Amino acid sequence: MAKCAMGKMRRKGLAIMAVHTVDTVANASSTVNLGPAVALSCRECGERFDLGPIFACALCFGPLEVAYDLPTGDPEALRAQIEAGPDNIWRYAPLLPVPANVAEKPNLNPGFTKLVKADNLARELGVTGGLYVKDDSGNPTHSFKDRVVAIAVEAARAFGFTTLSCSSTGNLAGAVGAAAARAGFRSCVFIPHDLEQGKVVMAAVYGGELVGIEGNYDDVNRFCSELIGDPLGEGWGFVNVNLRPYYGEGSKTLAYEICEQLGWKLPDQIVIPIASGSQLTKIDKGLQELIKLGLVEDRPYKIFGAQAEGCSPVSTAFKAGHDVVRPQKPNTIAKSLAIGNPADGPYVLDIARRTGGAVEDVNDEQVVDAIKLLARTEGIFAETAGGVTVGVTRKLIENGLLDPALTTVVLNTGDGLKTLDAVAPTTGPTATIRPSLDAFRDAGLAH
């Protein structure tokens, strides 16, 4: 796969900072208790490293992933063990980088959210093979970010960090603030200065420190990377930087839950929003693990990525047939997806092409229309990222890229109450009348 020189140079700098971080945390070693996790493995060259707060390979600067000693033996016994577990992500503890007693520790217990059979939306879109919405707005802070943060918190505990931090487009800041409050960590999170007010309030209400950075998400992320390499950042666990390998594993639980909720079957097609791209790549990893463990039948599935037109570097690369993802300056109402230089972009391209899927985008007007469509048909009020996913699903069907006769799952990753500004200009009272039956009748509402 062709590599983006800019991305490789960036990873080199981050790798140096990440390796430095290990020296500042006494507990980082191969004896850390993170359940079945045994090492970190480079996604590019395969080099292995001891478990620790590092996220880029010291040899080739590629991204690191958690490597496991996963359960072997009877798939039926493992399936029964999972089904007997708690109704949250800890039912999958044997497949995650967490200690076996994780459910006993103070945390927000996210996950096992509803998989809604969306028959009304299916009729609107012309889907006949079964359409489902995985609605992660039901998590404790109303977004899927609670999953990834929960895993990162366990890594932070293991490595002796005292402060939880992140760079965020909004949802992650709230998830870190809440998880830190529950687990007894100090928190200090960083966001772009112009986020939706609802997300700002939700990030601040948990009592941690919230810092707005003048610039977009990529500016915020760059600042956080510099802070990690500075003595000011000593003892800080940045969930999506130096704890990123563990953090990313939380997204696998979406794959586990979807398959379990479908009766331990793979979906034929799944549509996933793209910000950094990590969610999509880890869902694919989760599906592959379920196949290898014998928990689901091995058969083809397609993965589709969804972006907003105003920040669509991966979609642009996919349509042009490129392996390199060129950064873009975000300009979209879907601010939770507004990452112009997505770290996992090249891997998203690989997965979409390998599975026979695609990456598509929709404009802001289409995002708003899709939010209203999902609300009107299924009673699910999605944030703008969910509007992107539903809008892209409709566009994929119209363009003949997604087969309406197959079982399809679309992700709603957050609650629409966080992004009210997107729909407020076109949403309001049907009528305002005097408090009388005559006025109601005259308004033409008495059907």
PDB file of C-alpha atoms in Angstrom, residues 87-262:
ATOM      1  CA  ASP A  87     -25.445  -6.333  29.983  1.00  0.00           C
ATOM      2  CA  ASN A  88     -22.550  -4.068  29.012  1.00  0.00           C
ATOM      3  CA  ILE A  89     -19.211  -4.326  27.239  1.00  0.00           C
ATOM      4  CA  TRP A  90     -17.671  -6.297  30.107  1.00  0.00           C
ATOM      5  CA  ARG A  91     -19.492  -9.416  28.909  1.00  0.00           C
ATOM      6  CA  TYR A  92     -16.694  -9.445  26.297  1.00  0.00           C
ATOM      7  CA  ALA A  93     -13.857  -9.021  28.837  1.00  0.00           C
ATOM      8  CA  PRO A  94     -12.149 -12.270  27.674  1.00  0.00           C
ATOM      9  CA  LEU A  95     -11.625 -10.567  24.281  1.00  0.00           C
ATOM     10  CA  LEU A  96     -10.529  -7.127  25.531  1.00  0.00           C
ATOM     11  CA  PRO A  97      -7.355  -5.601  27.076  1.00  0.00           C
ATOM     12  CA  VAL A  98      -8.846  -5.396  30.572  1.00  0.00           C
ATOM     13  CA  PRO A  99      -8.364  -7.387  33.794  1.00  0.00           C
ATOM     14  CA  ALA A 100     -10.777 -10.231  34.481  1.00  0.00           C
ATOM     15  CA  ASN A 101     -12.349  -8.356  37.416  1.00  0.00           C
ATOM     16  CA  VAL A 102     -13.019  -5.186  35.425  1.00  0.00           C
ATOM     17  CA  ALA A 103     -16.783  -5.308  36.091  1.00  0.00           C
ATOM     18  CA  GLU A 104     -16.096  -4.880  39.811  1.00  0.00           C
ATOM     19  CA  LYS A 105     -14.254  -1.576  39.353  1.00  0.00           C
ATOM     20  CA  PRO A 106     -15.903   1.885  39.332  1.00  0.00           C
ATOM     21  CA  ASN A 107     -16.755   2.681  35.728  1.00  0.00           C
ATOM     22  CA  LEU A 108     -19.749   3.739  33.650  1.00  0.00           C
ATOM     23  CA  ASN A 109     -20.485   0.237  32.274  1.00  0.00           C
ATOM     24  CA  PRO A 110     -21.280   1.307  28.698  1.00  0.00           C
ATOM     25  CA  GLY A 111     -22.444  -0.862  25.863  1.00  0.00           C
ATOM     26  CA  PHE A 112     -25.017  -3.482  24.908  1.00  0.00           C
ATOM     27  CA  THR A 113     -27.091  -0.725  23.373  1.00  0.00           C
ATOM     28  CA  LYS A 114     -30.166  -1.429  21.280  1.00  0.00           C
ATOM     29  CA  LEU A 115     -30.052  -2.900  17.804  1.00  0.00           C
ATOM     30  CA  VAL A 116     -33.300  -1.482  16.422  1.00  0.00           C
ATOM     31  CA  LYS A 117     -35.023  -3.321  13.575  1.00  0.00           C
ATOM     32  CA  ALA A 118     -35.862  -0.299  11.450  1.00  0.00           C
ATOM     33  CA  ASP A 119     -38.751  -1.517   9.314  1.00  0.00           C
ATOM     34  CA  ASN A 120     -40.243   1.946   8.776  1.00  0.00           C
ATOM     35  CA  LEU A 121     -36.915   3.370   7.591  1.00  0.00           C
ATOM     36  CA  ALA A 122     -36.411   0.263   5.465  1.00  0.00           C
ATOM     37  CA  ARG A 123     -39.666   0.940   3.611  1.00  0.00           C
ATOM     38  CA  GLU A 124     -38.623   4.552   2.982  1.00  0.00           C
ATOM     39  CA  LEU A 125     -35.246   3.465   1.587  1.00  0.00           C
ATOM     40  CA  GLY A 126     -36.491   0.412  -0.273  1.00  0.00           C
ATOM     41  CA  VAL A 127     -34.540  -2.075   1.836  1.00  0.00           C
ATOM     42  CA  THR A 128     -36.111  -5.546   1.753  1.00  0.00           C
ATOM     43  CA  GLY A 129     -33.376  -7.686   3.336  1.00  0.00           C
ATOM     44  CA  GLY A 130     -33.681  -6.289   6.843  1.00  0.00           C
ATOM     45  CA  LEU A 131     -32.420  -2.928   8.103  1.00  0.00           C
ATOM     46  CA  TYR A 132     -31.114  -2.316  11.623  1.00  0.00           C
ATOM     47  CA  VAL A 133     -29.896   0.775  13.475  1.00  0.00           C
ATOM     48  CA  LYS A 134     -27.243   0.192  16.128  1.00  0.00           C
ATOM     49  CA  ASP A 135     -28.229   3.060  18.413  1.00  0.00           C
ATOM     50  CA  ASP A 136     -25.290   4.036  20.607  1.00  0.00           C
ATOM     51  CA  SER A 137     -27.025   7.167  21.855  1.00  0.00           C
ATOM     52  CA  GLY A 138     -28.095   4.966  24.782  1.00  0.00           C
ATOM     53  CA  ASN A 139     -24.614   4.991  26.320  1.00  0.00           C
ATOM     54  CA  PRO A 140     -23.990   6.871  29.609  1.00  0.00           C
ATOM     55  CA  THR A 141     -22.869  10.136  27.934  1.00  0.00           C
ATOM     56  CA  HIS A 142     -24.985   9.425  24.854  1.00  0.00           C
ATOM     57  CA  SER A 143     -22.288   8.469  22.346  1.00  0.00           C
ATOM     58  CA  PHE A 144     -20.176   5.470  21.412  1.00  0.00           C
ATOM     59  CA  LYS A 145     -17.142   7.202  22.921  1.00  0.00           C
ATOM     60  CA  ASP A 146     -18.047   5.718  26.307  1.00  0.00           C
ATOM     61  CA  ARG A 147     -16.937   2.338  24.944  1.00  0.00           C
ATOM     62  CA  VAL A 148     -13.450   3.378  23.928  1.00  0.00           C
ATOM     63  CA  VAL A 149     -12.887   5.502  27.024  1.00  0.00           C
ATOM     64  CA  ALA A 150     -13.860   2.614  29.314  1.00  0.00           C
ATOM     65  CA  ILE A 151     -11.042   0.505  27.860  1.00  0.00           C
ATOM     66  CA  ALA A 152      -8.581   3.402  28.016  1.00  0.00           C
ATOM     67  CA  VAL A 153      -9.396   3.956  31.706  1.00  0.00           C
ATOM     68  CA  GLU A 154      -8.283   0.402  32.500  1.00  0.00           C
ATOM     69  CA  ALA A 155      -4.993   0.996  30.663  1.00  0.00           C
ATOM     70  CA  ALA A 156      -4.538   4.279  32.544  1.00  0.00           C
ATOM     71  CA  ARG A 157      -5.040   2.427  35.832  1.00  0.00           C
ATOM     72  CA  ALA A 158      -2.535  -0.247  34.836  1.00  0.00           C
ATOM     73  CA  PHE A 159       0.133   2.273  33.846  1.00  0.00           C
ATOM     74  CA  GLY A 160      -0.268   4.458  36.909  1.00  0.00           C
ATOM     75  CA  PHE A 161      -1.550   7.616  35.258  1.00  0.00           C
ATOM     76  CA  THR A 162      -3.228  10.218  37.445  1.00  0.00           C
ATOM     77  CA  THR A 163      -4.802  12.505  34.828  1.00  0.00           C
ATOM     78  CA  LEU A 164      -7.060  11.514  31.928  1.00  0.00           C
ATOM     79  CA  SER A 165      -6.990  13.717  28.858  1.00  0.00           C
ATOM     80  CA  CYS A 166      -7.873  13.802  25.183  1.00  0.00           C
ATOM     81  CA  SER A 167      -8.157  15.861  22.056  1.00  0.00           C
ATOM     82  CA  SER A 168     -11.801  15.879  21.061  1.00  0.00           C
ATOM     83  CA  THR A 169     -14.442  17.090  18.641  1.00  0.00           C
ATOM     84  CA  GLY A 170     -16.899  17.008  21.555  1.00  0.00           C
ATOM     85  CA  ASN A 171     -18.263  13.573  22.365  1.00  0.00           C
ATOM     86  CA  LEU A 172     -14.946  12.213  23.570  1.00  0.00           C
ATOM     87  CA  ALA A 173     -14.408  15.182  25.897  1.00  0.00           C
ATOM     88  CA  GLY A 174     -17.698  14.425  27.647  1.00  0.00           C
ATOM     89  CA  ALA A 175     -16.963  10.715  27.827  1.00  0.00           C
ATOM     90  CA  VAL A 176     -13.526  11.314  29.359  1.00  0.00           C
ATOM     91  CA  GLY A 177     -14.893  13.825  31.858  1.00  0.00           C
ATOM     92  CA  ALA A 178     -17.612  11.444  33.024  1.00  0.00           C
ATOM     93  CA  ALA A 179     -15.385   8.364  33.160  1.00  0.00           C
ATOM     94  CA  ALA A 180     -12.685  10.252  35.051  1.00  0.00           C
ATOM     95  CA  ALA A 181     -15.211  11.492  37.603  1.00  0.00           C
ATOM     96  CA  ARG A 182     -16.545   7.982  38.159  1.00  0.00           C
ATOM     97  CA  ALA A 183     -13.108   6.323  38.328  1.00  0.00           C
ATOM     98  CA  GLY A 184     -11.475   8.972  40.520  1.00  0.00           C
ATOM     99  CA  PHE A 185      -9.082  10.494  37.994  1.00  0.00           C
ATOM    100  CA  ARG A 186      -8.369  14.157  37.413  1.00  0.00           C
ATOM    101  CA  SER A 187      -9.360  15.161  33.882  1.00  0.00           C
ATOM    102  CA  CYS A 188      -8.205  17.887  31.512  1.00  0.00           C
ATOM    103  CA  VAL A 189      -9.584  17.751  27.981  1.00  0.00           C
ATOM    104  CA  PHE A 190      -8.960  19.858  24.883  1.00  0.00           C
ATOM    105  CA  ILE A 191     -11.481  20.850  22.203  1.00  0.00           C
ATOM    106  CA  PRO A 192     -11.717  23.209  19.217  1.00  0.00           C
ATOM    107  CA  HIS A 193     -12.976  26.603  20.377  1.00  0.00           C
ATOM    108  CA  ASP A 194     -16.093  26.582  18.172  1.00  0.00           C
ATOM    109  CA  LEU A 195     -17.873  23.342  19.136  1.00  0.00           C
ATOM    110  CA  GLU A 196     -21.641  22.999  19.512  1.00  0.00           C
ATOM    111  CA  GLN A 197     -22.728  24.467  22.841  1.00  0.00           C
ATOM    112  CA  GLY A 198     -24.420  21.266  23.951  1.00  0.00           C
ATOM    113  CA  LYS A 199     -21.162  19.347  23.700  1.00  0.00           C
ATOM    114  CA  VAL A 200     -19.229  22.085  25.478  1.00  0.00           C
ATOM    115  CA  VAL A 201     -21.643  22.033  28.423  1.00  0.00           C
ATOM    116  CA  MET A 202     -21.624  18.249  28.595  1.00  0.00           C
ATOM    117  CA  ALA A 203     -17.832  18.171  28.631  1.00  0.00           C
ATOM    118  CA  ALA A 204     -17.619  20.817  31.366  1.00  0.00           C
ATOM    119  CA  VAL A 205     -20.367  19.640  33.718  1.00  0.00           C
ATOM    120  CA  TYR A 206     -18.341  16.747  35.161  1.00  0.00           C
ATOM    121  CA  GLY A 207     -16.007  19.148  36.957  1.00  0.00           C
ATOM    122  CA  GLY A 208     -12.773  18.515  35.104  1.00  0.00           C
ATOM    123  CA  GLU A 209     -10.773  21.100  33.215  1.00  0.00           C
ATOM    124  CA  LEU A 210     -11.973  21.935  29.710  1.00  0.00           C
ATOM    125  CA  VAL A 211      -9.636  23.904  27.432  1.00  0.00           C
ATOM    126  CA  GLY A 212     -10.687  25.404  24.106  1.00  0.00           C
ATOM    127  CA  ILE A 213      -7.945  25.626  21.478  1.00  0.00           C
ATOM    128  CA  GLU A 214      -8.103  28.228  18.724  1.00  0.00           C
ATOM    129  CA  GLY A 215      -8.219  26.118  15.574  1.00  0.00           C
ATOM    130  CA  ASN A 216      -9.776  22.887  14.301  1.00  0.00           C
ATOM    131  CA  TYR A 217      -9.454  19.348  15.631  1.00  0.00           C
ATOM    132  CA  ASP A 218      -6.167  18.709  13.853  1.00  0.00           C
ATOM    133  CA  ASP A 219      -4.696  21.759  15.622  1.00  0.00           C
ATOM    134  CA  VAL A 220      -5.967  20.420  18.953  1.00  0.00           C
ATOM    135  CA  ASN A 221      -4.517  16.971  18.299  1.00  0.00           C
ATOM    136  CA  ARG A 222      -1.162  18.448  17.335  1.00  0.00           C
ATOM    137  CA  PHE A 223      -1.051  20.442  20.570  1.00  0.00           C
ATOM    138  CA  CYS A 224      -1.828  17.341  22.645  1.00  0.00           C
ATOM    139  CA  SER A 225       0.948  15.410  20.924  1.00  0.00           C
ATOM    140  CA  GLU A 226       3.383  18.162  21.904  1.00  0.00           C
ATOM    141  CA  LEU A 227       2.130  18.126  25.496  1.00  0.00           C
ATOM    142  CA  ILE A 228       2.801  14.387  25.777  1.00  0.00           C
ATOM    143  CA  GLY A 229       6.482  14.974  25.008  1.00  0.00           C
ATOM    144  CA  ASP A 230       6.785  17.794  27.554  1.00  0.00           C
ATOM    145  CA  PRO A 231       7.311  17.487  31.344  1.00  0.00           C
ATOM    146  CA  LEU A 232       3.941  19.264  31.712  1.00  0.00           C
ATOM    147  CA  GLY A 233       2.291  16.088  30.440  1.00  0.00           C
ATOM    148  CA  GLU A 234       4.023  13.689  32.828  1.00  0.00           C
ATOM    149  CA  GLY A 235       1.520  11.302  34.397  1.00  0.00           C
ATOM    150  CA  TRP A 236      -1.153  12.131  31.813  1.00  0.00           C
ATOM    151  CA  GLY A 237      -3.004   9.427  29.929  1.00  0.00           C
ATOM    152  CA  PHE A 238      -4.291  10.820  26.630  1.00  0.00           C
ATOM    153  CA  VAL A 239      -6.926   8.265  25.740  1.00  0.00           C
ATOM    154  CA  ASN A 240      -6.659   8.820  21.980  1.00  0.00           C
ATOM    155  CA  VAL A 241      -2.906   9.437  21.810  1.00  0.00           C
ATOM    156  CA  ASN A 242      -0.547   7.548  24.158  1.00  0.00           C
ATOM    157  CA  LEU A 243      -3.367   5.147  25.164  1.00  0.00           C
ATOM    158  CA  ARG A 244      -4.724   4.884  21.626  1.00  0.00           C
ATOM    159  CA  PRO A 245      -4.001   1.157  21.041  1.00  0.00           C
ATOM    160  CA  TYR A 246      -6.189   0.230  24.033  1.00  0.00           C
ATOM    161  CA  TYR A 247      -8.788   2.962  23.446  1.00  0.00           C
ATOM    162  CA  GLY A 248      -9.391   1.772  19.886  1.00  0.00           C
ATOM    163  CA  GLU A 249     -10.228  -1.737  21.062  1.00  0.00           C
ATOM    164  CA  GLY A 250     -13.461  -0.442  22.598  1.00  0.00           C
ATOM    165  CA  SER A 251     -14.941  -0.081  19.126  1.00  0.00           C
ATOM    166  CA  LYS A 252     -14.650  -3.846  18.613  1.00  0.00           C
ATOM    167  CA  THR A 253     -17.496  -4.260  21.083  1.00  0.00           C
ATOM    168  CA  LEU A 254     -19.852  -2.764  18.491  1.00  0.00           C
ATOM    169  CA  ALA A 255     -19.020  -5.676  16.193  1.00  0.00           C
ATOM    170  CA  TYR A 256     -19.447  -8.196  19.006  1.00  0.00           C
ATOM    171  CA  GLU A 257     -22.830  -6.795  20.037  1.00  0.00           C
ATOM    172  CA  ILE A 258     -24.202  -6.512  16.518  1.00  0.00           C
ATOM    173  CA  CYS A 259     -23.391 -10.147  15.756  1.00  0.00           C
ATOM    174  CA  GLU A 260     -24.705 -11.396  19.096  1.00  0.00           C
ATOM    175  CA  GLN A 261     -27.906  -9.375  18.708  1.00  0.00           C
ATOM    176  CA  LEU A 262     -28.372 -10.813  15.207  1.00  0.00           C
TER     177      LEU A 262
END
